[in-house]
Tab-separated table of C-alpha atoms and ligand atoms in Angstrom:
chain	number	residue	atom	x	y	z
A	1	MET	CA	0.000	0.000	0.000
A	2	ALA	CA	1.450	3.360	-1.051
A	3	VAL	CA	1.574	6.321	1.308
A	4	LEU	CA	1.742	9.821	-0.124
A	5	VAL	CA	4.453	12.110	1.266
A	6	LEU	CA	3.850	15.870	1.333
A	7	ASN	CA	6.377	18.632	1.770
A	8	THR	CA	5.788	21.073	4.656
A	9	ASP	CA	3.966	23.361	2.213
A	10	ASN	CA	1.654	20.463	1.335
A	11	THR	CA	2.987	19.893	-2.150
A	12	ALA	CA	3.087	16.197	-2.970
A	13	LEU	CA	6.593	14.771	-3.237
A	14	HIS	CA	6.210	11.067	-3.905
A	15	THR	CA	4.731	7.878	-2.534
A	16	VAL	CA	6.485	5.378	-0.277
A	17	SER	CA	5.641	1.892	0.959
A	18	LEU	CA	3.796	1.520	4.259
A	19	GLN	CA	6.908	-0.016	5.804
A	20	HIS	CA	8.970	2.939	4.627
A	21	ALA	CA	6.331	5.364	5.943
A	22	ILE	CA	6.445	3.788	9.404
A	23	GLY	CA	10.244	4.119	9.324
A	24	MET	CA	9.878	7.836	8.617
A	25	LEU	CA	7.462	8.203	11.543
A	26	LEU	CA	9.795	6.333	13.882
A	27	ARG	CA	12.681	8.597	12.899
A	28	LYS	CA	10.369	11.606	13.310
A	29	VAL	CA	11.165	12.987	9.868
A	30	ALA	CA	7.445	12.991	9.061
A	31	VAL	CA	4.078	13.200	10.820
A	32	ILE	CA	0.739	11.660	9.913
A	33	GLU	CA	-1.405	14.042	7.892
A	34	SER	CA	-4.263	11.593	7.434
A	35	ALA	CA	-4.777	7.975	8.371
A	36	HIS	CA	-7.236	5.158	7.811
A	37	PRO	CA	-9.807	5.578	10.602
A	38	ASP	CA	-9.998	1.914	11.559
A	39	LEU	CA	-6.726	0.337	10.506
A	40	VAL	CA	-3.706	0.178	12.758
A	41	PHE	CA	-0.138	-0.776	12.054
A	42	GLY	CA	1.492	-1.718	15.338
A	43	SER	CA	0.699	1.189	17.638
A	44	TYR	CA	0.156	3.617	14.734
A	45	PRO	CA	-2.983	4.358	12.797
A	46	GLN	CA	-2.228	3.206	9.258
A	47	PRO	CA	-1.148	6.364	7.434
A	48	GLU	CA	-2.515	7.417	4.051
A	49	VAL	CA	-0.652	10.706	3.854
A	50	LEU	CA	2.488	11.892	5.655
A	51	ARG	CA	3.865	15.379	5.917
A	52	LEU	CA	7.575	16.044	6.304
A	53	VAL	CA	8.676	17.850	9.442
A	54	ARG	CA	11.318	19.909	7.645
A	55	TYR	CA	10.922	21.614	4.304
A	56	VAL	CA	12.970	20.048	1.534
A	57	LYS	CA	14.101	22.030	-1.466
A	58	THR	CA	13.002	20.023	-4.423
A	59	THR	CA	15.521	21.539	-6.812
A	60	PHE	CA	18.412	19.906	-4.998
A	61	LEU	CA	16.595	16.735	-4.176
A	62	TYR	CA	15.157	16.102	-7.599
A	63	GLY	CA	17.510	17.964	-9.886
A	64	ARG	CA	19.930	15.118	-10.345
A	65	ALA	CA	20.048	11.560	-9.103
A	66	PRO	CA	22.622	10.946	-6.374
A	67	GLY	CA	25.770	8.983	-7.205
A	68	TRP	CA	25.404	5.199	-7.343
A	69	THR	CA	26.355	3.204	-4.255
A	70	LYS	CA	25.593	-0.381	-3.202
A	71	ARG	CA	24.133	0.972	-0.001
A	72	GLY	CA	21.924	3.298	-2.022
A	73	VAL	CA	20.581	0.402	-4.098
A	74	LEU	CA	19.692	-1.538	-0.935
A	75	LYS	CA	17.971	1.544	0.485
A	76	ARG	CA	16.106	2.266	-2.746
A	77	ASP	CA	14.780	-1.305	-2.779
A	78	SER	CA	14.100	-1.345	1.009
A	79	HIS	CA	16.458	-4.343	1.393
A	80	THR	CA	13.989	-6.462	-0.572
A	81	CYS	CA	15.177	-8.990	-3.144
A	82	GLY	CA	14.042	-7.973	-6.641
A	83	TYR	CA	13.664	-11.633	-7.620
A	84	CYS	CA	11.945	-13.369	-4.698
A	85	GLY	CA	10.979	-10.632	-2.216
A	86	ASP	CA	13.122	-11.963	0.650
A	87	ARG	CA	15.432	-9.742	2.667
A	88	ALA	CA	18.310	-8.624	0.463
A	89	THR	CA	21.853	-7.950	1.576
A	90	THR	CA	23.600	-8.047	-1.800
A	91	VAL	CA	23.347	-6.073	-5.026
A	92	ASP	CA	22.789	-7.882	-8.328
A	93	HIS	CA	23.853	-6.538	-11.707
A	94	ILE	CA	20.890	-7.121	-14.035
A	95	LEU	CA	23.279	-7.269	-16.991
A	96	PRO	CA	26.242	-9.041	-15.365
A	97	GLN	CA	29.506	-7.157	-15.073
A	98	SER	CA	31.160	-9.936	-17.074
A	99	LYS	CA	28.873	-8.968	-19.973
A	100	GLY	CA	29.568	-5.265	-19.712
A	101	GLY	CA	26.961	-4.350	-17.080
A	102	ARG	CA	27.903	-1.276	-15.080
A	103	ASN	CA	27.357	0.070	-11.597
A	104	THR	CA	24.344	2.208	-12.463
A	105	TRP	CA	20.959	2.699	-10.798
A	106	THR	CA	19.150	1.133	-13.737
A	107	ASN	CA	21.443	-1.915	-13.944
A	108	THR	CA	21.389	-2.921	-10.289
A	109	VAL	CA	18.793	-4.278	-7.883
A	110	ALA	CA	18.846	-5.518	-4.309
A	111	ALA	CA	19.017	-9.325	-4.180
A	112	CYS	CA	19.207	-12.014	-1.519
A	113	HIS	CA	22.253	-14.312	-1.424
A	114	THR	CA	20.281	-17.249	-2.826
A	115	CYS	CA	18.952	-15.432	-5.892
A	116	ASN	CA	22.248	-13.680	-6.544
A	117	ALA	CA	24.128	-16.993	-6.498
A	118	ARG	CA	21.456	-18.725	-8.590
A	119	LYS	CA	21.379	-16.002	-11.248
A	120	ALA	CA	25.183	-15.897	-11.364
A	121	ASN	CA	26.593	-14.555	-14.647
A	122	ARG	CA	23.296	-14.554	-16.504
A	123	THR	CA	20.670	-11.992	-17.438
A	124	PRO	CA	17.218	-12.378	-15.804
A	125	SER	CA	15.810	-13.921	-19.005
A	126	GLU	CA	18.741	-16.330	-19.387
A	127	ALA	CA	18.301	-17.373	-15.773
A	128	GLY	CA	14.501	-17.567	-16.042
A	129	MET	CA	14.269	-15.167	-13.091
A	130	PRO	CA	12.028	-12.236	-14.045
A	131	LEU	CA	12.542	-9.078	-12.008
A	132	LYS	CA	9.609	-8.151	-9.784
A	133	THR	CA	10.790	-4.604	-9.263
A	134	LYS	CA	11.983	-1.885	-11.573
A	135	ALA	CA	15.489	-0.486	-11.282
A	136	TYR	CA	15.399	3.312	-11.340
A	137	ALA	CA	17.451	6.289	-10.235
A	138	PRO	CA	16.131	7.395	-6.828
A	139	SER	CA	15.842	11.001	-5.695
A	140	ARG	CA	18.148	12.270	-2.961
A	141	LEU	CA	15.107	12.665	-0.739
A	142	GLN	CA	14.234	9.023	-1.152
A	143	LEU	CA	17.687	7.893	-0.039
A	144	MET	CA	17.739	10.372	2.839
A	145	ALA	CA	14.363	9.188	4.070
A	146	ALA	CA	15.090	5.482	3.603
B	201	ZN	ZN1	15.901	-13.608	-3.603
């Protein structure tokens, strides 16, 4: 379930997963703007819309994707394996490095050890392991909030 995140001036920024939204609440970077009246998530009402506590300048945060890092890929994908959905601790190159695949946001996804080892030096179609998520360049805000 997607949760909408608003800037302090109530402009919509993006949507995040419920799990991600709860993380933002726990770190007090956002507050609940509106919630489902009769759903709870742990001790929280289940949020529909969050509002950031501090204003973020969108020019910086959206102007250019941040530099690629393994840690950033794991954050972007919420430590979830792009192949099976388990907890991911490794980063898989969609086009393997041995075939010219680079360290870019669009060529890398979070993967669990099992899937990474099983896929090995193959593309998802060669390995018969379709990606469940889409690799994309995250905004700076997304990585900061993750
Ligand atoms: Zn996996």
